[in-house]
Structure formats: C-alpha cells, structure tokens
Amino acid sequence: MLLGSFPTQQQKSHPEIAITIPACLLAKGERVSTEYSPSYDKDKSVLAFRGIPISELKNHGILQALTTEANGWEPRVVSTEVVRAQEEWEAVDTIQPETGSLANSEQPGQLISFTEALQHFQTMDLSSFKKRIQPTIRRTGLSALRHYLFGPPKLHQGLREERDLVLTIAQCGLDSQDPVHGRVLQTIYKKLTGSKFDCALQGDHWEDLGFQGANPATDLRGAGFLALLHLLYLVMDSKTLLMAQEIFRLSHHHIQQFPFCLMSVNITRIAIQALREECLSRECNRQQKVIPVVNSFYAATFLHLAHVWRTQRKTILDAGFVLKDLEVLAKKSPRRLLKTLEVYLARVSKGQTSLLGAQKCYGPEAPTSKDLTFTGVCDLQPQSSEGTG
C-alpha cells in the first residue's frame, strides 16, 4: 500500500506535499523517497517521525494530517474507495516492513527456548553441512609433537558426536523461511528490548541490536546459526539474562558503545576455535557434556570482554585489540573464565552482586548528570577478585 493513495479530494488539501512512501521503506527514514517543498524539509516534526516504527505511524499527528482535511472534513456518503482506503490504513500496523508479511500484534509469536531450538537441529538432516566441518585443527611436525606431549587431552569418543553437532550448526545459515529461525530472532529481539510485539525479520531495528545492517544473516559468517543459538541461550537462561541485558545496555553507552550482536558473533567464533583446538576438551570430559560447556564458555568470555571494556574504558576503536587479547586468554585459560562466571552468577543469585552500580565518570566529557548510571557488568565484590582474572 502507498501512503498518499487516499481519495483525490483528500490529496488536494495539501497541494504542496506529494508523498509516495512504500510501506517496506517506512522504517528507513533516510532512504525514503519523497518530494516536498524546501520549507517542509526544515520542519522538525518531519525529522521526528523518520525513525518511528510502522506500528506507531498511524497514531502520529503528521500522518493523521494526511488522512483528514485540515478543517475536519468528513464525507457524508462513504464511497467504496474511501472504505477500502480506511481498511488498508487500519491494516498498516500489522504489515511487516521489508518482508510484507502479516503479524497479528494481538497474538505475537511465542518465545522459543534454547532446548527447543537445539532439538530442531537435532531432528534435521544436516549431512550436507556436516561434510564441511573440520572437528580438530590439523597439526604437523613439531607443533603436532608439542601438542601431543603438552597439549590438552583428546575429547572422549562418546562426546565427539555432540561436538560435531555444534560445529555443524555453525555451518548452517539463517533461513528466513524456517519458522524456528524466525522465532529465534524474535525471541532475541524481545528479550533484549523488552518488546512484546513481533518485528520484521529484516529492517533497521536490527542495527539497534548491534548488527551491521538490516539483515542479521549477513553478519553470521564464520559462526553460522550457532551465533544466534548462543544469543538465545544468553537471553533465555534466567541466570544469564540480567547479565545479557546489562551488557546490552553498556553497548549503548554514549562513549563506550559497541555493536552488541556483532561482538557476540565474534565471541562465538572464539568458542568455535577453542573447541576445534581442543582447549575445551578437558572440561567437556569432566562434565561429560559438550554443548553446556561451550555455552558457558561463550557466556564467560562475553562477561570478561564486558568487564575489560568497562573497567579499562575501551571504545569501538579498541575492539580489534580487545578481541585479539580475549582470544588468547580464552584459549589459554578456559577454566579460569568458567570459574569467574560461576562466581559471578552465584553472587547474583544471592543478591550479593549489584547489577545497578553506576559507573564512575571520567574525563571532561563525563557528565555530572545521574543519566550516566549504566551498569558495571562485572563489579564483583572485593572478596571475589581472585576469580576474575
């Protein structure tokens, strides 16, 4: 439907404005193609609604003005054309931008648990993806000898199928036609933003979550759908949800902001490499599990990154260096990171660790306002500092 395709008499009430806006572009204010007078471009009210979700547009005064006469004109005889236009307008808030699919805002899709999403992959035929995996790093010469003599133990035979499943999921991409994939995305979005309504599977709102563009699938290279499963685990596990929300809040800080989801994908890549290099084999053998260990390792690594990011006052310019150092530490001391996570979550469950502590202001740019109270995601009590590293 094109906004502006209303009865002719209504269009004539605003001769200076000729707006033709496809619904699929309503969420992209900077990409909307419009023709209007120069004075209208300076109207702050126009700029104000450019980032408003489509579900809110019909309640906005500017667009209401396009559907009614300035003098409150009401037709005495309602023509079929007017009825059709009204029905289309009422359906605007249920149209998903980009995809054009319908979503019932009164009955949003159900959240999906990590277990349900994992079972979806366990029941699929992933043989074509499994052929691509390389379960372990191939070493030759002195490197192979050193790894054999001093390296971590090999993964138990009975756990290798579970390991291969993890690596196989990392080869799978995001399929927008798969309802389970869509539910995973919707769940991540709702849990991080607090929204109760479904959103489009493509759109600028994903950039707000820290993807590089409107399509999350383009950022999953090297980690595949495993990156989304890790995010799902982080937001659906009651023990790590608060941590996820606080790191997400830190990612939107006006000085230390960083792309949350993109950073998460990089941490998933570190987890994949640690698994392939057998850095997690000892812990997997001890717990007789692979997937829970990989999930915890991912969460622990993300927690450490947030701690470093906040306490060392890192910015997006430091991202490459931080990730490089993080990968070295994670592979060298995985047990140390896992222990830190255990201590942190234990204290959170007992209410001993404050997730609402304000960050100390620093530098001339730091305001004195109380607005600068984003969370210190790793503010452990002094007595637990021996486990933080």
mmCIF file of C-alpha atoms in Angstrom, residues 36-347:
data_model
loop_
_atom_site.group_PDB
_atom_site.id
_atom_site.type_symbol
_atom_site.label_atom_id
_atom_site.label_comp_id
_atom_site.label_asym_id
_atom_site.label_seq_id
_atom_site.Cartn_x
_atom_site.Cartn_y
_atom_site.Cartn_z
ATOM 1 C CA TYR A 36 8.168 18.098 -0.864
ATOM 2 C CA SER A 37 8.715 21.803 -0.568
ATOM 3 C CA PRO A 38 12.032 23.081 0.902
ATOM 4 C CA SER A 39 10.220 24.592 3.859
ATOM 5 C CA TYR A 40 8.712 21.233 4.735
ATOM 6 C CA ASP A 41 12.176 19.652 4.897
ATOM 7 C CA LYS A 42 13.078 22.062 7.663
ATOM 8 C CA ASP A 43 10.088 21.048 9.726
ATOM 9 C CA LYS A 44 11.411 19.333 12.837
ATOM 10 C CA SER A 45 8.254 17.274 13.036
ATOM 11 C CA VAL A 46 9.220 15.515 9.793
ATOM 12 C CA LEU A 47 12.584 14.542 11.227
ATOM 13 C CA ALA A 48 10.908 13.393 14.406
ATOM 14 C CA PHE A 49 8.943 10.592 12.793
ATOM 15 C CA ARG A 50 11.621 9.233 10.493
ATOM 16 C CA GLY A 51 12.726 6.543 12.940
ATOM 17 C CA ILE A 52 9.278 5.700 14.313
ATOM 18 C CA PRO A 53 8.241 2.031 13.859
ATOM 19 C CA ILE A 54 5.461 1.446 11.398
ATOM 20 C CA SER A 55 3.159 0.311 14.205
ATOM 21 C CA GLU A 56 3.313 3.829 15.654
ATOM 22 C CA LEU A 57 2.920 5.788 12.445
ATOM 23 C CA LYS A 58 -0.843 5.844 12.265
ATOM 24 C CA ASN A 59 -1.008 7.455 15.696
ATOM 25 C CA HIS A 60 1.398 10.227 14.714
ATOM 26 C CA GLY A 61 -0.071 13.655 14.096
ATOM 27 C CA ILE A 62 1.799 14.231 10.846
ATOM 28 C CA LEU A 63 0.394 11.164 9.133
ATOM 29 C CA GLN A 64 -3.028 11.771 10.619
ATOM 30 C CA ALA A 65 -2.983 15.088 8.798
ATOM 31 C CA LEU A 66 -2.561 13.229 5.509
ATOM 32 C CA THR A 67 -5.738 11.260 6.026
ATOM 33 C CA THR A 68 -8.111 14.051 7.068
ATOM 34 C CA GLU A 69 -8.838 17.570 5.879
ATOM 35 C CA ALA A 70 -7.446 20.436 7.924
ATOM 36 C CA ASN A 71 -10.985 21.692 8.575
ATOM 37 C CA GLY A 72 -12.227 18.335 9.787
ATOM 38 C CA TRP A 73 -13.894 17.322 6.525
ATOM 39 C CA GLU A 74 -15.979 14.168 6.730
ATOM 40 C CA PRO A 75 -17.744 12.706 3.710
ATOM 41 C CA ARG A 76 -21.487 12.400 4.058
ATOM 42 C CA VAL A 77 -21.594 9.434 1.714
ATOM 43 C CA VAL A 78 -18.853 6.893 2.257
ATOM 44 C CA SER A 79 -17.761 5.578 -1.103
ATOM 45 C CA THR A 80 -16.275 2.131 -1.631
ATOM 46 C CA GLU A 81 -12.950 3.777 -2.387
ATOM 47 C CA VAL A 82 -12.911 5.513 0.989
ATOM 48 C CA VAL A 83 -13.856 2.296 2.784
ATOM 49 C CA ARG A 84 -11.074 0.441 1.012
ATOM 50 C CA ALA A 85 -8.566 3.147 1.913
ATOM 51 C CA GLN A 86 -9.650 3.073 5.550
ATOM 52 C CA GLU A 87 -9.344 -0.713 5.695
ATOM 53 C CA GLU A 88 -5.839 -0.533 4.217
ATOM 54 C CA TRP A 89 -4.860 2.173 6.683
ATOM 55 C CA GLU A 90 -6.110 0.143 9.634
ATOM 56 C CA ALA A 91 -4.010 -2.777 8.416
ATOM 57 C CA VAL A 92 -0.809 -0.710 8.306
ATOM 58 C CA ASP A 93 0.237 -1.574 11.850
ATOM 59 C CA THR A 94 0.102 -5.292 11.062
ATOM 60 C CA ILE A 95 2.279 -5.097 7.950
ATOM 61 C CA GLN A 96 5.862 -6.122 8.496
ATOM 62 C CA PRO A 97 8.258 -3.753 6.684
ATOM 63 C CA GLU A 98 10.804 -5.303 4.304
ATOM 64 C CA THR A 99 9.051 -8.659 4.122
ATOM 65 C CA GLY A 100 5.439 -7.521 3.804
ATOM 66 C CA SER A 101 4.307 -10.462 5.905
ATOM 67 C CA LEU A 102 1.386 -10.109 8.276
ATOM 68 C CA ALA A 103 1.761 -10.380 12.012
ATOM 69 C CA ASN A 104 -1.070 -10.319 14.488
ATOM 70 C CA SER A 105 0.013 -7.743 17.032
ATOM 71 C CA GLU A 106 -2.606 -9.018 19.444
ATOM 72 C CA GLN A 107 -1.229 -12.546 19.253
ATOM 73 C CA PRO A 108 2.544 -12.240 18.949
ATOM 74 C CA GLY A 109 4.635 -15.320 18.285
ATOM 75 C CA GLN A 110 5.642 -17.434 21.231
ATOM 76 C CA LEU A 111 9.160 -17.257 22.585
ATOM 77 C CA ILE A 112 11.374 -20.236 21.873
ATOM 78 C CA SER A 113 13.700 -21.846 24.388
ATOM 79 C CA PHE A 114 17.268 -22.847 23.683
ATOM 80 C CA THR A 115 16.345 -26.510 24.153
ATOM 81 C CA GLU A 116 13.523 -26.327 21.605
ATOM 82 C CA ALA A 117 15.739 -24.607 19.049
ATOM 83 C CA LEU A 118 18.501 -27.153 19.603
ATOM 84 C CA GLN A 119 16.060 -30.033 19.186
ATOM 85 C CA HIS A 120 15.045 -28.546 15.853
ATOM 86 C CA PHE A 121 18.590 -29.027 14.574
ATOM 87 C CA GLN A 122 18.909 -32.440 16.188
ATOM 88 C CA THR A 123 15.942 -33.683 14.146
ATOM 89 C CA MET A 124 17.065 -32.133 10.848
ATOM 90 C CA ASP A 125 19.124 -33.782 8.142
ATOM 91 C CA LEU A 126 22.383 -31.864 8.436
ATOM 92 C CA SER A 127 24.527 -34.297 6.466
ATOM 93 C CA SER A 128 25.367 -31.739 3.769
ATOM 94 C CA PHE A 129 26.587 -29.281 6.414
ATOM 95 C CA LYS A 130 28.427 -31.922 8.412
ATOM 96 C CA LYS A 131 30.652 -32.671 5.428
ATOM 97 C CA ARG A 132 32.125 -29.185 5.714
ATOM 98 C CA ILE A 133 33.319 -29.338 9.303
ATOM 99 C CA GLN A 134 36.875 -29.940 10.441
ATOM 100 C CA PRO A 135 36.457 -31.185 14.028
ATOM 101 C CA THR A 136 40.052 -30.560 15.112
ATOM 102 C CA ILE A 137 42.971 -28.451 13.981
ATOM 103 C CA ARG A 138 45.429 -30.366 11.848
ATOM 104 C CA ARG A 139 48.945 -30.108 13.213
ATOM 105 C CA THR A 140 52.171 -31.318 11.677
ATOM 106 C CA GLY A 141 55.824 -31.583 12.655
ATOM 107 C CA LEU A 142 56.939 -30.075 15.941
ATOM 108 C CA SER A 143 53.551 -28.496 16.513
ATOM 109 C CA ALA A 144 51.889 -31.919 16.479
ATOM 110 C CA LEU A 145 54.547 -33.378 18.789
ATOM 111 C CA ARG A 146 54.290 -30.489 21.241
ATOM 112 C CA HIS A 147 50.523 -30.743 21.285
ATOM 113 C CA TYR A 148 50.710 -34.488 21.869
ATOM 114 C CA LEU A 149 53.151 -34.131 24.774
ATOM 115 C CA PHE A 150 51.942 -30.963 26.454
ATOM 116 C CA GLY A 151 48.583 -30.159 24.946
ATOM 117 C CA PRO A 152 45.108 -30.789 26.376
ATOM 118 C CA PRO A 153 43.645 -34.299 26.363
ATOM 119 C CA LYS A 154 41.595 -35.540 23.452
ATOM 120 C CA LEU A 155 37.848 -35.430 23.666
ATOM 121 C CA HIS A 156 36.254 -38.689 24.806
ATOM 122 C CA GLN A 157 34.924 -40.795 21.976
ATOM 123 C CA GLY A 158 31.351 -40.654 23.274
ATOM 124 C CA LEU A 159 31.323 -36.838 23.146
ATOM 125 C CA ARG A 160 32.533 -36.402 19.598
ATOM 126 C CA GLU A 161 29.097 -36.654 18.031
ATOM 127 C CA GLU A 162 27.878 -33.818 20.254
ATOM 128 C CA ARG A 163 30.954 -31.770 19.334
ATOM 129 C CA ASP A 164 30.319 -32.375 15.656
ATOM 130 C CA LEU A 165 26.712 -31.195 16.066
ATOM 131 C CA VAL A 166 27.939 -27.885 17.482
ATOM 132 C CA LEU A 167 30.356 -27.411 14.596
ATOM 133 C CA THR A 168 27.695 -28.440 12.083
ATOM 134 C CA ILE A 169 25.210 -25.846 13.365
ATOM 135 C CA ALA A 170 27.983 -23.299 12.905
ATOM 136 C CA GLN A 171 27.890 -24.198 9.204
ATOM 137 C CA CYS A 172 24.148 -23.547 8.911
ATOM 138 C CA GLY A 173 22.976 -20.128 7.819
ATOM 139 C CA LEU A 174 19.883 -18.164 8.744
ATOM 140 C CA ASP A 175 16.843 -19.275 6.760
ATOM 141 C CA SER A 176 14.109 -16.648 6.874
ATOM 142 C CA GLN A 177 11.618 -19.210 5.568
ATOM 143 C CA ASP A 178 12.146 -21.512 8.545
ATOM 144 C CA PRO A 179 9.624 -20.632 11.289
ATOM 145 C CA VAL A 180 12.015 -21.807 14.006
ATOM 146 C CA HIS A 181 14.743 -19.491 12.739
ATOM 147 C CA GLY A 182 12.265 -16.628 12.774
ATOM 148 C CA ARG A 183 11.183 -17.415 16.329
ATOM 149 C CA VAL A 184 14.803 -17.422 17.467
ATOM 150 C CA LEU A 185 15.319 -13.948 16.049
ATOM 151 C CA GLN A 186 12.042 -12.685 17.504
ATOM 152 C CA THR A 187 12.912 -14.067 20.944
ATOM 153 C CA ILE A 188 16.325 -12.428 20.975
ATOM 154 C CA TYR A 189 14.808 -9.109 19.955
ATOM 155 C CA LYS A 190 12.031 -9.226 22.549
ATOM 156 C CA LYS A 191 14.236 -10.282 25.446
ATOM 157 C CA LEU A 192 16.849 -7.606 24.781
ATOM 158 C CA THR A 193 14.465 -4.734 24.053
ATOM 159 C CA GLY A 194 11.545 -5.689 26.286
ATOM 160 C CA SER A 195 9.160 -5.525 23.342
ATOM 161 C CA LYS A 196 6.036 -7.676 23.470
ATOM 162 C CA PHE A 197 5.370 -7.493 19.746
ATOM 163 C CA ASP A 198 6.851 -9.275 16.768
ATOM 164 C CA CYS A 199 9.160 -7.391 14.451
ATOM 165 C CA ALA A 200 10.219 -7.781 10.838
ATOM 166 C CA LEU A 201 12.974 -10.288 10.178
ATOM 167 C CA GLN A 202 14.741 -7.569 8.216
ATOM 168 C CA GLY A 203 14.867 -3.886 8.992
ATOM 169 C CA ASP A 204 16.818 -1.090 10.626
ATOM 170 C CA HIS A 205 15.720 -2.225 14.086
ATOM 171 C CA TRP A 206 18.372 -4.966 13.889
ATOM 172 C CA GLU A 207 21.042 -2.292 13.696
ATOM 173 C CA ASP A 208 19.847 -1.104 17.098
ATOM 174 C CA LEU A 209 20.698 -4.565 18.441
ATOM 175 C CA GLY A 210 24.205 -4.330 17.060
ATOM 176 C CA PHE A 211 24.062 -5.967 13.651
ATOM 177 C CA GLN A 212 25.823 -4.144 10.817
ATOM 178 C CA GLY A 213 22.787 -3.941 8.588
ATOM 179 C CA ALA A 214 19.108 -4.623 8.204
ATOM 180 C CA ASN A 215 19.637 -8.344 7.567
ATOM 181 C CA PRO A 216 21.159 -10.285 10.505
ATOM 182 C CA ALA A 217 22.111 -13.160 8.188
ATOM 183 C CA THR A 218 24.947 -11.138 6.672
ATOM 184 C CA ASP A 219 26.812 -10.966 9.992
ATOM 185 C CA LEU A 220 26.882 -14.689 10.767
ATOM 186 C CA ARG A 221 29.863 -15.608 8.619
ATOM 187 C CA GLY A 222 32.278 -17.873 10.443
ATOM 188 C CA ALA A 223 29.780 -18.674 13.194
ATOM 189 C CA GLY A 224 26.563 -19.553 11.362
ATOM 190 C CA PHE A 225 23.382 -20.165 13.262
ATOM 191 C CA LEU A 226 25.412 -21.131 16.327
ATOM 192 C CA ALA A 227 25.905 -17.393 16.909
ATOM 193 C CA LEU A 228 22.138 -16.934 17.200
ATOM 194 C CA LEU A 229 21.801 -20.007 19.420
ATOM 195 C CA HIS A 230 24.383 -18.518 21.761
ATOM 196 C CA LEU A 231 22.466 -15.255 21.928
ATOM 197 C CA LEU A 232 19.289 -17.240 22.539
ATOM 198 C CA TYR A 233 20.963 -19.137 25.370
ATOM 199 C CA LEU A 234 22.175 -15.884 26.892
ATOM 200 C CA VAL A 235 18.736 -14.252 26.964
ATOM 201 C CA MET A 236 16.610 -17.314 27.760
ATOM 202 C CA ASP A 237 18.647 -18.666 30.659
ATOM 203 C CA SER A 238 17.370 -16.940 33.786
ATOM 204 C CA LYS A 239 20.880 -16.980 35.262
ATOM 205 C CA THR A 240 22.443 -15.026 32.397
ATOM 206 C CA LEU A 241 19.526 -12.834 31.259
ATOM 207 C CA LEU A 242 20.382 -9.978 33.624
ATOM 208 C CA MET A 243 23.985 -10.124 32.510
ATOM 209 C CA ALA A 244 22.923 -10.039 28.850
ATOM 210 C CA GLN A 245 20.682 -7.019 29.412
ATOM 211 C CA GLU A 246 23.401 -5.147 31.267
ATOM 212 C CA ILE A 247 25.997 -5.820 28.585
ATOM 213 C CA PHE A 248 23.429 -4.724 26.013
ATOM 214 C CA ARG A 249 22.918 -1.517 27.971
ATOM 215 C CA LEU A 250 26.672 -0.969 28.132
ATOM 216 C CA SER A 251 26.838 -1.387 24.352
ATOM 217 C CA HIS A 252 24.591 1.675 24.009
ATOM 218 C CA HIS A 253 26.661 3.925 26.266
ATOM 219 C CA HIS A 254 27.298 7.291 24.619
ATOM 220 C CA ILE A 255 31.089 6.909 24.899
ATOM 221 C CA GLN A 256 31.781 3.187 25.141
ATOM 222 C CA GLN A 257 29.164 1.972 22.705
ATOM 223 C CA PHE A 258 29.828 -1.121 20.582
ATOM 224 C CA PRO A 259 27.739 -3.377 18.299
ATOM 225 C CA PHE A 260 26.329 -5.902 20.767
ATOM 226 C CA CYS A 261 25.306 -8.690 18.375
ATOM 227 C CA LEU A 262 28.361 -8.327 16.189
ATOM 228 C CA MET A 263 30.576 -8.594 19.247
ATOM 229 C CA SER A 264 28.628 -11.681 20.301
ATOM 230 C CA VAL A 265 29.235 -13.291 16.899
ATOM 231 C CA ASN A 266 32.981 -12.740 17.337
ATOM 232 C CA ILE A 267 32.861 -14.407 20.740
ATOM 233 C CA THR A 268 31.056 -17.384 19.199
ATOM 234 C CA ARG A 269 33.904 -17.627 16.699
ATOM 235 C CA ILE A 270 36.367 -17.749 19.583
ATOM 236 C CA ALA A 271 34.317 -20.546 21.160
ATOM 237 C CA ILE A 272 34.355 -22.499 17.888
ATOM 238 C CA GLN A 273 38.132 -22.182 17.581
ATOM 239 C CA ALA A 274 38.642 -23.162 21.222
ATOM 240 C CA LEU A 275 36.538 -26.281 20.645
ATOM 241 C CA ARG A 276 38.406 -27.234 17.480
ATOM 242 C CA GLU A 277 41.789 -26.670 19.126
ATOM 243 C CA GLU A 278 40.693 -28.959 21.979
ATOM 244 C CA CYS A 279 41.017 -26.182 24.548
ATOM 245 C CA LEU A 280 37.655 -27.219 25.998
ATOM 246 C CA SER A 281 38.227 -30.974 25.877
ATOM 247 C CA ARG A 282 39.357 -31.281 29.486
ATOM 248 C CA GLU A 283 36.250 -29.519 30.797
ATOM 249 C CA CYS A 284 33.961 -31.414 28.414
ATOM 250 C CA ASN A 285 35.436 -34.715 29.576
ATOM 251 C CA ARG A 286 35.000 -33.682 33.190
ATOM 252 C CA GLN A 287 31.347 -32.747 32.758
ATOM 253 C CA GLN A 288 30.674 -35.444 30.147
ATOM 254 C CA LYS A 289 28.928 -32.770 28.063
ATOM 255 C CA VAL A 290 29.885 -30.517 25.184
ATOM 256 C CA ILE A 291 27.042 -28.108 24.439
ATOM 257 C CA PRO A 292 26.619 -26.824 28.028
ATOM 258 C CA VAL A 293 30.379 -26.312 28.291
ATOM 259 C CA VAL A 294 30.523 -24.380 25.013
ATOM 260 C CA ASN A 295 27.542 -22.248 26.093
ATOM 261 C CA SER A 296 29.132 -21.431 29.448
ATOM 262 C CA PHE A 297 32.472 -20.704 27.792
ATOM 263 C CA TYR A 298 30.732 -18.274 25.416
ATOM 264 C CA ALA A 299 28.943 -16.519 28.294
ATOM 265 C CA ALA A 300 32.117 -16.366 30.399
ATOM 266 C CA THR A 301 34.103 -14.898 27.528
ATOM 267 C CA PHE A 302 31.412 -12.286 26.869
ATOM 268 C CA LEU A 303 31.387 -11.394 30.570
ATOM 269 C CA HIS A 304 35.153 -10.937 30.593
ATOM 270 C CA LEU A 305 35.015 -8.764 27.487
ATOM 271 C CA ALA A 306 32.382 -6.539 29.115
ATOM 272 C CA HIS A 307 34.485 -6.295 32.269
ATOM 273 C CA VAL A 308 37.569 -5.250 30.310
ATOM 274 C CA TRP A 309 35.528 -2.902 28.135
ATOM 275 C CA ARG A 310 34.042 -1.075 31.086
ATOM 276 C CA THR A 311 36.900 -1.006 33.583
ATOM 277 C CA GLN A 312 39.585 -0.158 31.016
ATOM 278 C CA ARG A 313 37.338 2.400 29.342
ATOM 279 C CA LYS A 314 37.528 0.845 25.907
ATOM 280 C CA THR A 315 35.795 2.306 22.862
ATOM 281 C CA ILE A 316 34.936 0.899 19.473
ATOM 282 C CA LEU A 317 38.418 1.888 18.262
ATOM 283 C CA ASP A 318 39.858 -0.703 20.644
ATOM 284 C CA ALA A 319 37.619 -3.561 19.512
ATOM 285 C CA GLY A 320 40.188 -5.386 17.384
ATOM 286 C CA PHE A 321 42.854 -5.343 20.084
ATOM 287 C CA VAL A 322 40.397 -6.368 22.800
ATOM 288 C CA LEU A 323 39.138 -9.338 20.792
ATOM 289 C CA LYS A 324 42.671 -10.469 19.966
ATOM 290 C CA ASP A 325 43.732 -10.437 23.611
ATOM 291 C CA LEU A 326 40.458 -12.062 24.608
ATOM 292 C CA GLU A 327 41.003 -14.957 22.220
ATOM 293 C CA VAL A 328 44.477 -15.639 23.595
ATOM 294 C CA LEU A 329 43.238 -15.606 27.187
ATOM 295 C CA ALA A 330 40.152 -17.698 26.441
ATOM 296 C CA LYS A 331 42.123 -20.467 24.769
ATOM 297 C CA LYS A 332 44.878 -20.416 27.351
ATOM 298 C CA SER A 333 42.723 -20.309 30.496
ATOM 299 C CA PRO A 334 39.194 -21.531 29.708
ATOM 300 C CA ARG A 335 38.729 -22.947 33.197
ATOM 301 C CA ARG A 336 39.669 -19.613 34.692
ATOM 302 C CA LEU A 337 36.938 -17.841 32.687
ATOM 303 C CA LEU A 338 34.369 -20.502 33.576
ATOM 304 C CA LYS A 339 35.188 -20.157 37.255
ATOM 305 C CA THR A 340 34.745 -16.394 37.042
ATOM 306 C CA LEU A 341 31.304 -16.886 35.520
ATOM 307 C CA GLU A 342 30.340 -19.357 38.241
ATOM 308 C CA VAL A 343 31.365 -16.949 40.998
ATOM 309 C CA TYR A 344 29.606 -14.044 39.328
ATOM 310 C CA LEU A 345 26.316 -15.876 38.772
ATOM 311 C CA ALA A 346 26.382 -17.345 42.274
ATOM 312 C CA ARG A 347 26.673 -13.896 43.796
#
